[in-house]
Short mmCIF file of C-alpha atoms in Angstrom, two decimals:
data_model
loop_
_atom_site.label_atom_id
_atom_site.label_comp_id
_atom_site.label_asym_id
_atom_site.label_seq_id
_atom_site.Cartn_x
_atom_site.Cartn_y
_atom_site.Cartn_z
CA MET R 1 -20.31 48.54 -97.07
CA LYS R 2 -16.94 49.05 -95.72
CA VAL R 3 -13.88 51.21 -96.53
CA PHE R 4 -10.53 49.58 -95.99
CA LYS R 5 -7.27 51.81 -95.94
CA PHE R 6 -3.87 50.28 -96.28
CA GLY R 7 -0.88 52.47 -96.07
CA GLY R 8 2.34 52.19 -97.36
CA ALA R 9 4.15 49.82 -95.46
CA SER R 10 1.34 47.51 -96.05
CA VAL R 11 2.31 47.54 -99.78
CA SER R 12 5.78 47.87 -99.28
CA THR R 13 7.02 44.45 -100.76
CA VAL R 14 5.65 41.92 -103.10
CA GLU R 15 5.10 39.37 -99.56
CA ARG R 16 3.27 42.48 -98.09
CA ILE R 17 0.96 42.82 -101.18
CA MET R 18 0.42 39.60 -101.27
CA ASN R 19 -0.86 39.80 -97.44
CA VAL R 20 -2.98 42.20 -98.32
CA ALA R 21 -4.78 40.09 -100.97
CA ALA R 22 -5.20 37.49 -98.04
CA ILE R 23 -7.03 39.87 -95.89
CA LEU R 24 -9.34 41.05 -98.61
CA GLN R 25 -9.93 37.37 -99.33
CA SER R 26 -11.54 36.95 -95.88
CA TYR R 27 -13.96 40.15 -96.73
CA GLN R 28 -16.20 38.93 -99.61
CA GLU R 29 -19.45 38.59 -98.07
CA GLU R 30 -20.32 42.86 -98.45
CA PRO R 31 -18.97 45.29 -100.79
CA LEU R 32 -15.60 47.02 -100.30
CA LEU R 33 -13.88 50.28 -101.21
CA VAL R 34 -9.98 49.66 -100.71
CA VAL R 35 -8.03 52.93 -100.51
CA ILE R 36 -4.43 52.33 -100.99
CA SER R 37 -1.32 54.67 -100.58
CA ALA R 38 2.27 54.87 -102.37
CA MET R 39 4.09 51.85 -101.65
CA GLY R 40 6.93 52.11 -99.20
CA LYS R 41 9.05 55.42 -99.11
CA THR R 42 8.03 56.01 -102.94
CA THR R 43 6.77 59.52 -101.89
CA ASN R 44 9.63 60.65 -100.59
CA ALA R 45 11.69 59.59 -103.54
CA LEU R 46 9.43 61.09 -105.86
CA GLU R 47 9.80 64.43 -103.91
CA LYS R 48 13.55 64.06 -104.61
CA VAL R 49 12.40 63.98 -108.45
CA VAL R 50 10.24 67.02 -108.11
CA ALA R 51 13.31 68.85 -105.97
CA ALA R 52 15.81 67.89 -109.09
CA PHE R 53 13.18 69.08 -111.45
CA TYR R 54 12.72 72.45 -109.92
CA ALA R 55 16.18 73.19 -109.74
CA ARG R 56 16.35 72.50 -113.50
CA GLU R 57 18.57 69.31 -113.12
CA LYS R 58 16.52 67.44 -115.48
CA ASP R 59 18.91 64.59 -116.30
CA GLN R 60 19.26 63.95 -112.30
CA ALA R 61 15.25 63.86 -112.16
CA LEU R 62 14.99 61.42 -115.09
CA GLU R 63 17.50 59.08 -113.34
CA LEU R 64 15.84 59.30 -110.11
CA PHE R 65 12.51 58.49 -111.59
CA GLN R 66 14.22 55.86 -113.59
CA VAL R 67 15.22 54.22 -110.30
CA ILE R 68 11.33 54.50 -109.00
CA LYS R 69 10.06 52.99 -112.40
CA GLN R 70 12.60 50.14 -112.37
CA GLN R 71 11.14 49.40 -108.55
CA HIS R 72 7.62 49.25 -109.58
CA PHE R 73 8.28 47.15 -112.78
CA GLU R 74 10.08 44.50 -110.75
CA ILE R 75 7.46 44.48 -107.96
CA ALA R 76 4.64 43.94 -110.59
CA ALA R 77 6.79 41.46 -112.70
CA SER R 78 7.31 39.29 -109.32
CA LEU R 79 3.53 39.54 -108.73
CA GLN R 80 2.89 37.95 -112.13
CA GLU R 81 5.38 35.19 -111.25
CA LYS R 82 3.85 34.44 -107.97
CA ALA R 83 0.24 34.32 -109.48
CA GLY R 84 1.48 31.98 -112.33
CA HIS R 85 1.62 34.33 -114.59
CA PRO R 86 5.23 35.04 -115.85
CA GLY R 87 5.98 36.97 -118.66
CA GLY R 88 8.19 39.97 -117.14
CA GLU R 89 7.19 43.34 -118.83
CA THR R 90 4.95 42.25 -121.34
CA ASN R 91 2.40 41.66 -118.83
CA ILE R 92 2.79 44.93 -117.08
CA THR R 93 2.28 47.26 -119.85
CA TYR R 94 -0.44 48.73 -117.99
CA LEU R 95 1.91 51.13 -115.91
CA SER R 96 3.28 52.47 -119.28
CA ASP R 97 0.68 55.65 -118.93
CA PHE R 98 1.44 56.42 -115.56
CA PHE R 99 5.18 56.79 -116.33
CA THR R 100 4.65 58.58 -119.48
CA GLU R 101 2.39 61.03 -117.83
CA VAL R 102 5.43 61.98 -115.35
CA GLU R 103 8.33 61.45 -117.90
CA TRP R 104 6.50 64.00 -120.17
CA LEU R 105 6.47 66.72 -117.53
CA LEU R 106 10.06 66.06 -116.49
CA HIS R 107 11.33 66.83 -119.88
CA ASP R 108 9.94 70.22 -119.78
CA LYS R 109 11.19 73.21 -117.84
CA PRO R 110 9.46 74.84 -114.56
CA VAL R 111 7.41 77.83 -115.21
CA ARG R 112 4.90 77.34 -112.11
CA ASP R 113 5.46 77.36 -108.52
CA TYR R 114 6.98 74.41 -106.70
CA ASP R 115 3.89 73.20 -104.98
CA TYR R 116 2.07 72.87 -108.33
CA TYR R 117 4.68 70.62 -110.12
CA TYR R 118 5.14 68.59 -106.68
CA ASP R 119 1.29 67.81 -106.99
CA GLN R 120 1.80 66.42 -110.38
CA VAL R 121 4.50 64.18 -110.01
CA VAL R 122 4.07 62.83 -106.24
CA CYS R 123 0.54 61.68 -107.08
CA ILE R 124 2.03 59.02 -109.10
CA GLY R 125 2.84 56.80 -106.38
CA GLU R 126 -0.79 56.28 -105.31
CA LEU R 127 -1.59 55.43 -109.03
CA LEU R 128 1.07 52.90 -109.70
CA SER R 129 0.73 51.27 -106.25
CA THR R 130 -3.14 50.92 -106.80
CA ALA R 131 -2.67 49.54 -110.23
CA ILE R 132 -0.33 46.93 -109.40
CA VAL R 133 -2.40 46.01 -106.50
CA SER R 134 -5.34 45.64 -108.59
CA HIS R 135 -3.83 43.70 -111.37
CA TYR R 136 -2.51 41.12 -108.90
CA LEU R 137 -5.86 40.75 -107.24
CA ASN R 138 -7.36 40.25 -110.59
CA VAL R 139 -5.15 37.54 -111.93
CA ILE R 140 -5.56 35.36 -108.67
CA GLY R 141 -9.51 35.91 -108.93
CA LEU R 142 -10.16 38.64 -106.18
CA SER R 143 -12.51 40.44 -108.78
CA ASN R 144 -12.29 44.44 -108.59
CA ALA R 145 -12.69 47.76 -110.38
CA LEU R 146 -9.91 50.41 -110.02
CA ILE R 147 -10.85 53.95 -110.55
CA ASP R 148 -8.79 57.06 -110.91
CA VAL R 149 -9.34 58.71 -107.70
CA ARG R 150 -8.97 62.20 -109.52
CA ASP R 151 -12.05 61.37 -111.41
CA ILE R 152 -13.97 61.52 -107.84
CA ILE R 153 -12.25 63.80 -105.36
CA ARG R 154 -12.59 67.62 -106.83
CA THR R 155 -10.90 70.11 -105.27
CA ASP R 156 -9.63 73.77 -105.15
CA ASN R 157 -6.14 74.82 -106.33
CA ALA R 158 -4.23 75.05 -103.26
CA PHE R 159 -1.53 72.61 -104.69
CA ARG R 160 -0.21 70.48 -101.61
CA ASP R 161 -3.03 71.47 -99.46
CA ALA R 162 -6.17 71.30 -101.01
CA ARG R 163 -9.83 71.49 -99.75
CA ILE R 164 -12.53 69.07 -100.97
CA ASN R 165 -15.21 70.56 -103.03
CA TRP R 166 -17.77 68.51 -101.03
CA LYS R 167 -20.64 69.03 -103.33
CA VAL R 168 -19.23 67.71 -106.58
CA THR R 169 -17.29 64.99 -105.12
CA GLU R 170 -20.48 63.49 -103.73
CA GLU R 171 -22.15 64.01 -107.16
CA LYS R 172 -19.23 61.96 -108.18
CA VAL R 173 -19.27 59.32 -105.72
CA HIS R 174 -22.92 58.75 -107.34
CA GLU R 175 -22.36 58.83 -110.55
CA ARG R 176 -18.95 57.17 -110.83
CA ILE R 177 -18.48 54.80 -107.55
CA LEU R 178 -22.31 53.41 -106.90
CA PRO R 179 -22.58 52.01 -109.99
CA LEU R 180 -19.43 49.88 -109.87
CA PHE R 181 -20.75 48.24 -107.01
CA GLN R 182 -23.51 46.79 -109.14
CA LEU R 183 -20.87 44.60 -110.92
CA ASN R 184 -18.50 44.28 -108.35
CA GLN R 185 -17.63 43.58 -104.54
CA MET R 186 -14.53 45.31 -104.82
CA VAL R 187 -13.29 48.89 -105.87
CA ILE R 188 -10.08 50.42 -105.36
CA THR R 189 -8.91 53.59 -105.56
CA GLN R 190 -6.04 55.86 -104.11
CA GLY R 191 -5.96 58.05 -101.25
CA PHE R 192 -3.88 61.51 -100.94
CA ILE R 193 -4.92 62.67 -104.26
CA GLY R 194 -7.43 64.69 -105.82
CA SER R 195 -7.83 67.18 -109.08
CA THR R 196 -9.13 70.49 -109.79
CA ASP R 197 -11.58 71.70 -111.98
CA GLU R 198 -8.80 72.05 -114.94
CA ASN R 199 -8.09 68.31 -114.26
CA GLU R 200 -4.92 68.97 -112.54
CA SER R 201 -3.72 66.72 -110.03
CA THR R 202 -3.76 68.07 -106.20
CA THR R 203 -2.89 66.43 -103.00
CA LEU R 204 -4.52 66.88 -99.62
CA GLY R 205 -1.33 67.00 -97.50
CA ARG R 206 0.81 64.70 -95.97
CA GLU R 207 -1.01 61.23 -94.66
CA GLY R 208 -4.14 62.44 -96.25
CA SER R 209 -5.28 59.00 -97.55
CA ASP R 210 -6.58 58.53 -94.01
CA TYR R 211 -8.75 61.59 -95.00
CA THR R 212 -9.53 60.23 -98.58
CA ALA R 213 -10.78 56.93 -96.85
CA ALA R 214 -13.00 58.96 -94.37
CA VAL R 215 -14.41 60.99 -97.03
CA PHE R 216 -15.43 57.86 -98.90
CA ALA R 217 -17.16 56.13 -95.73
CA ASN R 218 -19.05 59.21 -95.21
CA LEU R 219 -20.42 59.50 -98.59
CA LEU R 220 -21.19 55.78 -98.89
CA ASN R 221 -22.93 55.58 -95.54
CA ALA R 222 -20.31 52.73 -94.99
CA LYS R 223 -20.70 50.48 -91.61
CA GLU R 224 -17.09 51.30 -90.88
CA LEU R 225 -13.64 52.32 -91.85
CA THR R 226 -10.45 50.31 -91.27
CA ILE R 227 -7.11 51.61 -91.44
CA TRP R 228 -4.64 48.81 -91.67
CA LYS R 229 -1.43 49.36 -90.01
CA ASP R 230 1.78 47.95 -89.03
CA VAL R 231 0.66 48.25 -85.15
CA GLN R 232 -1.98 46.29 -83.12
CA GLY R 233 -3.87 49.62 -82.67
CA VAL R 234 -3.53 52.81 -81.23
CA MET R 235 -0.58 53.12 -78.46
CA ASN R 236 -0.40 55.60 -75.88
CA ALA R 237 2.99 56.20 -77.09
CA ASP R 238 5.70 55.73 -79.71
CA PRO R 239 7.25 52.55 -78.40
CA LYS R 240 10.65 53.12 -80.08
CA LEU R 241 10.44 56.44 -77.51
CA TYR R 242 8.47 55.02 -74.87
CA ALA R 243 9.63 51.23 -73.74
CA ALA R 244 6.20 51.07 -71.45
CA ALA R 245 3.95 52.09 -74.53
CA THR R 246 0.15 49.91 -74.39
CA TRP R 247 -2.33 49.47 -76.60
CA ILE R 248 -5.46 51.03 -76.28
CA PRO R 249 -8.57 48.90 -77.22
CA ASP R 250 -11.19 52.03 -77.34
CA LEU R 251 -10.90 55.83 -77.69
CA ASN R 252 -13.44 58.14 -79.01
CA TYR R 253 -13.34 60.89 -81.79
CA GLN R 254 -12.50 63.86 -79.36
CA GLU R 255 -9.58 61.94 -77.84
CA VAL R 256 -8.15 61.17 -81.24
CA ILE R 257 -8.56 64.76 -82.31
CA GLU R 258 -6.92 66.03 -79.19
CA MET R 259 -4.14 63.44 -80.04
CA ALA R 260 -3.90 64.57 -83.59
CA TYR R 261 -3.67 68.36 -82.46
CA TYR R 262 -0.86 67.79 -80.18
CA GLY R 263 1.29 65.79 -82.99
CA ALA R 264 0.57 62.07 -82.48
CA GLN R 265 1.23 60.39 -85.56
CA VAL R 266 -1.68 58.04 -85.51
CA ILE R 267 -4.49 59.31 -87.52
CA HIS R 268 -4.69 62.23 -89.72
CA PRO R 269 -5.91 65.26 -88.03
CA ASN R 270 -8.92 65.79 -90.48
CA THR R 271 -9.84 61.83 -90.73
CA ILE R 272 -12.13 62.11 -87.58
CA LYS R 273 -14.87 64.84 -88.70
CA PRO R 274 -16.60 62.86 -91.60
CA LEU R 275 -16.46 59.74 -89.23
CA GLN R 276 -18.02 61.64 -86.49
CA ASN R 277 -20.77 63.41 -88.65
CA LYS R 278 -22.13 60.37 -89.13
CA ASN R 279 -21.39 58.04 -86.00
CA ILE R 280 -19.17 55.62 -88.03
CA PRO R 281 -16.68 53.94 -86.13
CA LEU R 282 -13.15 53.69 -87.07
CA GLN R 283 -10.95 50.32 -86.56
CA VAL R 284 -7.21 50.68 -86.45
CA ARG R 285 -5.85 47.22 -87.00
CA SER R 286 -2.34 45.52 -87.71
CA PHE R 287 -2.10 44.23 -91.36
CA ILE R 288 0.66 41.97 -89.71
CA HIS R 289 -1.47 40.24 -87.33
CA PRO R 290 -4.87 40.53 -89.18
CA GLY R 291 -6.43 38.25 -86.54
CA ASP R 292 -5.94 40.26 -83.56
CA ALA R 293 -8.34 43.12 -81.91
CA GLY R 294 -7.36 46.61 -82.79
CA THR R 295 -8.47 50.28 -81.61
CA CYS R 296 -12.00 50.98 -82.16
CA ILE R 297 -12.48 54.88 -82.40
CA HIS R 298 -16.33 55.59 -81.47
CA ASN R 299 -18.81 58.65 -80.30
CA GLN R 300 -19.02 56.97 -76.96
CA LYS R 301 -17.72 58.08 -73.41
CA ILE R 302 -14.17 56.54 -72.61
CA ARG R 303 -12.98 56.62 -68.82
CA HIS R 304 -9.63 55.17 -67.22
CA LEU R 305 -7.49 56.22 -70.04
CA PRO R 306 -3.65 55.96 -69.62
CA PRO R 307 -1.39 58.81 -69.95
CA ILE R 308 -1.10 59.54 -73.49
CA ILE R 309 2.34 60.84 -74.85
CA VAL R 310 3.69 62.70 -77.54
CA TYR R 311 6.94 63.77 -78.44
CA LYS R 312 8.01 66.19 -81.08
CA ASN R 313 11.47 66.78 -81.72
CA ASN R 314 13.42 69.39 -83.72
CA GLN R 315 11.22 72.35 -82.00
CA VAL R 316 12.16 75.79 -82.16
CA LEU R 317 11.34 78.51 -79.48
CA VAL R 318 10.48 81.63 -80.77
CA GLU R 319 10.53 84.71 -78.08
CA MET R 320 9.00 87.74 -79.32
CA LYS R 321 9.69 90.65 -76.90
CA SER R 322 7.58 94.01 -77.96
CA LYS R 323 10.09 96.61 -78.76
CA ASP R 324 8.41 99.90 -76.97
CA TYR R 325 7.04 97.86 -73.90
CA SER R 326 3.60 97.97 -74.92
CA PHE R 327 1.45 95.10 -73.77
CA VAL R 328 1.01 92.16 -76.35
CA SER R 329 -2.85 92.31 -75.28
CA GLU R 330 -3.07 95.37 -77.05
CA GLY R 331 -2.90 94.33 -80.83
CA LEU R 332 -0.06 92.15 -81.21
CA THR R 333 -0.92 89.22 -80.12
CA ALA R 334 -3.33 89.44 -83.39
CA ALA R 335 -0.45 90.81 -85.30
CA VAL R 336 1.50 87.40 -84.20
CA TYR R 337 -1.40 85.09 -85.35
CA GLN R 338 -2.02 87.04 -88.70
CA ILE R 339 1.91 86.37 -89.38
CA PHE R 340 1.21 82.59 -88.63
CA GLU R 341 -1.85 82.42 -91.00
CA SER R 342 -0.04 84.21 -93.73
CA LEU R 343 3.00 81.84 -93.59
CA LYS R 344 0.50 78.64 -93.11
CA PHE R 345 2.26 77.72 -89.94
CA LYS R 346 1.17 76.44 -86.75
CA PRO R 347 2.46 77.06 -83.35
CA ASN R 348 2.75 73.74 -81.41
CA LEU R 349 2.34 75.94 -78.12
CA THR R 350 1.94 79.78 -77.40
CA GLN R 351 2.33 81.35 -74.05
CA SER R 352 1.78 85.33 -73.29
CA ALA R 353 3.12 87.79 -70.78
CA ALA R 354 2.72 91.10 -70.25
CA ILE R 355 5.17 92.26 -73.49
CA SER R 356 6.43 89.04 -74.76
CA VAL R 357 5.03 85.88 -76.77
CA LEU R 358 6.53 82.58 -76.84
CA CYS R 359 5.61 80.06 -79.62
CA VAL R 360 6.95 76.61 -80.02
CA VAL R 361 7.24 75.74 -83.92
CA ASP R 362 8.61 72.85 -86.02
CA GLU R 363 11.95 73.39 -87.11
CA HIS R 364 11.23 74.45 -90.93
CA PRO R 365 14.16 76.94 -91.44
CA GLU R 366 12.45 78.61 -94.46
CA LYS R 367 9.13 79.53 -92.39
CA VAL R 368 11.24 80.13 -89.02
CA GLU R 369 13.33 82.71 -90.87
CA GLU R 370 10.27 84.34 -92.29
CA LEU R 371 8.20 84.47 -89.19
CA ALA R 372 11.05 85.96 -87.22
CA LEU R 373 11.91 88.41 -90.08
CA GLN R 374 8.17 89.64 -90.23
CA ALA R 375 8.02 89.48 -86.41
CA THR R 376 10.76 92.33 -86.15
CA THR R 377 8.27 94.92 -87.15
CA HIS R 378 7.01 95.02 -83.66
CA PHE R 379 9.13 92.66 -81.44
CA GLU R 380 12.91 91.96 -80.73
CA VAL R 381 13.02 88.44 -81.66
CA THR R 382 15.37 85.89 -80.52
CA LEU R 383 15.13 81.77 -81.48
CA LYS R 384 16.16 78.92 -79.65
CA ARG R 385 16.62 75.82 -81.68
CA ASN R 386 17.13 71.98 -81.22
CA LEU R 387 14.54 71.59 -78.18
CA HIS R 388 11.77 68.91 -77.84
CA LEU R 389 8.28 69.33 -76.63
CA LEU R 390 6.62 66.33 -74.85
CA THR R 391 2.74 66.38 -74.34
CA ILE R 392 1.32 64.39 -71.86
CA ARG R 393 -2.32 63.93 -71.59
CA HIS R 394 -4.16 62.07 -68.67
CA TYR R 395 -0.75 63.01 -67.01
CA ASN R 396 0.30 62.08 -63.41
CA GLU R 397 3.35 63.20 -61.56
CA GLN R 398 5.06 59.43 -61.78
CA VAL R 399 5.04 59.46 -65.48
CA LEU R 400 6.00 63.07 -65.89
CA GLU R 401 8.95 62.76 -63.50
CA GLU R 402 10.01 59.64 -65.46
CA LEU R 403 10.14 61.46 -68.80
CA ILE R 404 11.79 64.43 -67.94
CA LYS R 405 14.43 63.32 -65.92
CA ASP R 406 17.65 64.68 -66.84
CA ALA R 407 16.30 66.90 -69.07
CA THR R 408 16.20 70.85 -68.26
CA ILE R 409 12.74 72.62 -68.53
CA VAL R 410 12.48 75.24 -71.01
CA LEU R 411 8.95 76.00 -70.65
CA LYS R 412 5.81 74.39 -69.31
CA GLN R 413 2.16 74.59 -69.59
CA GLN R 414 -0.56 72.80 -68.22
CA THR R 415 -4.26 72.36 -67.99
CA PRO R 416 -6.10 69.59 -65.42
CA GLU R 417 -6.10 67.16 -68.34
CA THR R 418 -2.79 68.07 -70.57
CA ILE R 419 0.58 69.03 -69.30
CA GLN R 420 3.14 70.44 -72.13
CA VAL R 421 6.89 70.48 -71.34
CA LEU R 422 9.69 71.94 -73.47
CA ILE R 423 13.02 70.66 -72.92
CA ASP R 424 16.36 70.85 -74.25
CA HIS R 425 17.08 67.12 -74.54
CA VAL R 426 15.43 64.03 -74.38
CA LYS R 427 16.26 61.35 -71.89
#
């Protein structure tokens, strides 16, 4: 048993869906569970639908959704043509129920909080993409079973950041997923989403499809999990920001967790633990060049890694200085972390002095302002915006000097393994 995960970029066009089919065609010798994300930028488009709906702009929400609906109809119809089964919308009525599910909601008025409606609407992206891909594969002779992951992944009701009930989910996997493999070599399902005990849709956080795939790999005792991306594997830096970025053929679980912690947009932070618990290797490979070797992430020691570089733009430095010159170690640090916990907000870097605490956070204006407001109970608060946080693991002075040249250093923190530098602009 293997688990594959295809992200939105891999199914963003008709040609790329056909490419996914070609990849799957070459893996028919053993059972495959395939997790697929929403197509391209569909999630972003659906977020705009939610925003319009919640602002009580019903007509605008419906218009925005109509665009999404038409795009999916066109892709589905084009795939029918490519497969030699033309017929336009008469052959793609299998999508109608998904559209009805959202349109019914959009004709109502919001009476619950934003996060609830976000999950009910945004989840449709994954449901549409998997329905289209599954249908196309069956038409071209790649037999598969499609299952709604909301019938499997059981979560709490923390909408937009739901936590999985592992016990119930494992029971559902045994009840619903395993029997499908008695009749099919391939099962297709969605990432990113689940449902509550009341059958309300939930999401697991952005990029949660990787996590979904890891959960299935764990519960199915898979031989390995492969995440198919548009790059060869894991790079030591974003090649768009660092021209000398190189491919890393091998990593271990700990290193990937560290990379995710510091903000590398490679693997979802929650993905590694379910794999590490059962020592399941993770392959990161290119769907553009599927014959190339990718990156293998495992539980063995790795030596001689290159410097791993992570940029986080749009950072805010929050400086909190105690009003009465009390030492921050006398309870004030705990007060700061209580505020972060209450806001579900994570600092990217913290540094304490005798009477002050410095925190570097992502620029989420509403959360930054609320953090500053609550902190004024104990502190004088100042904010400095438009900063950039550079993190280098396994750093050396040559790489550091190259990356911070012509930049003004606002804050620096380092250990023997990792250095973080807050700068006011990037070269």
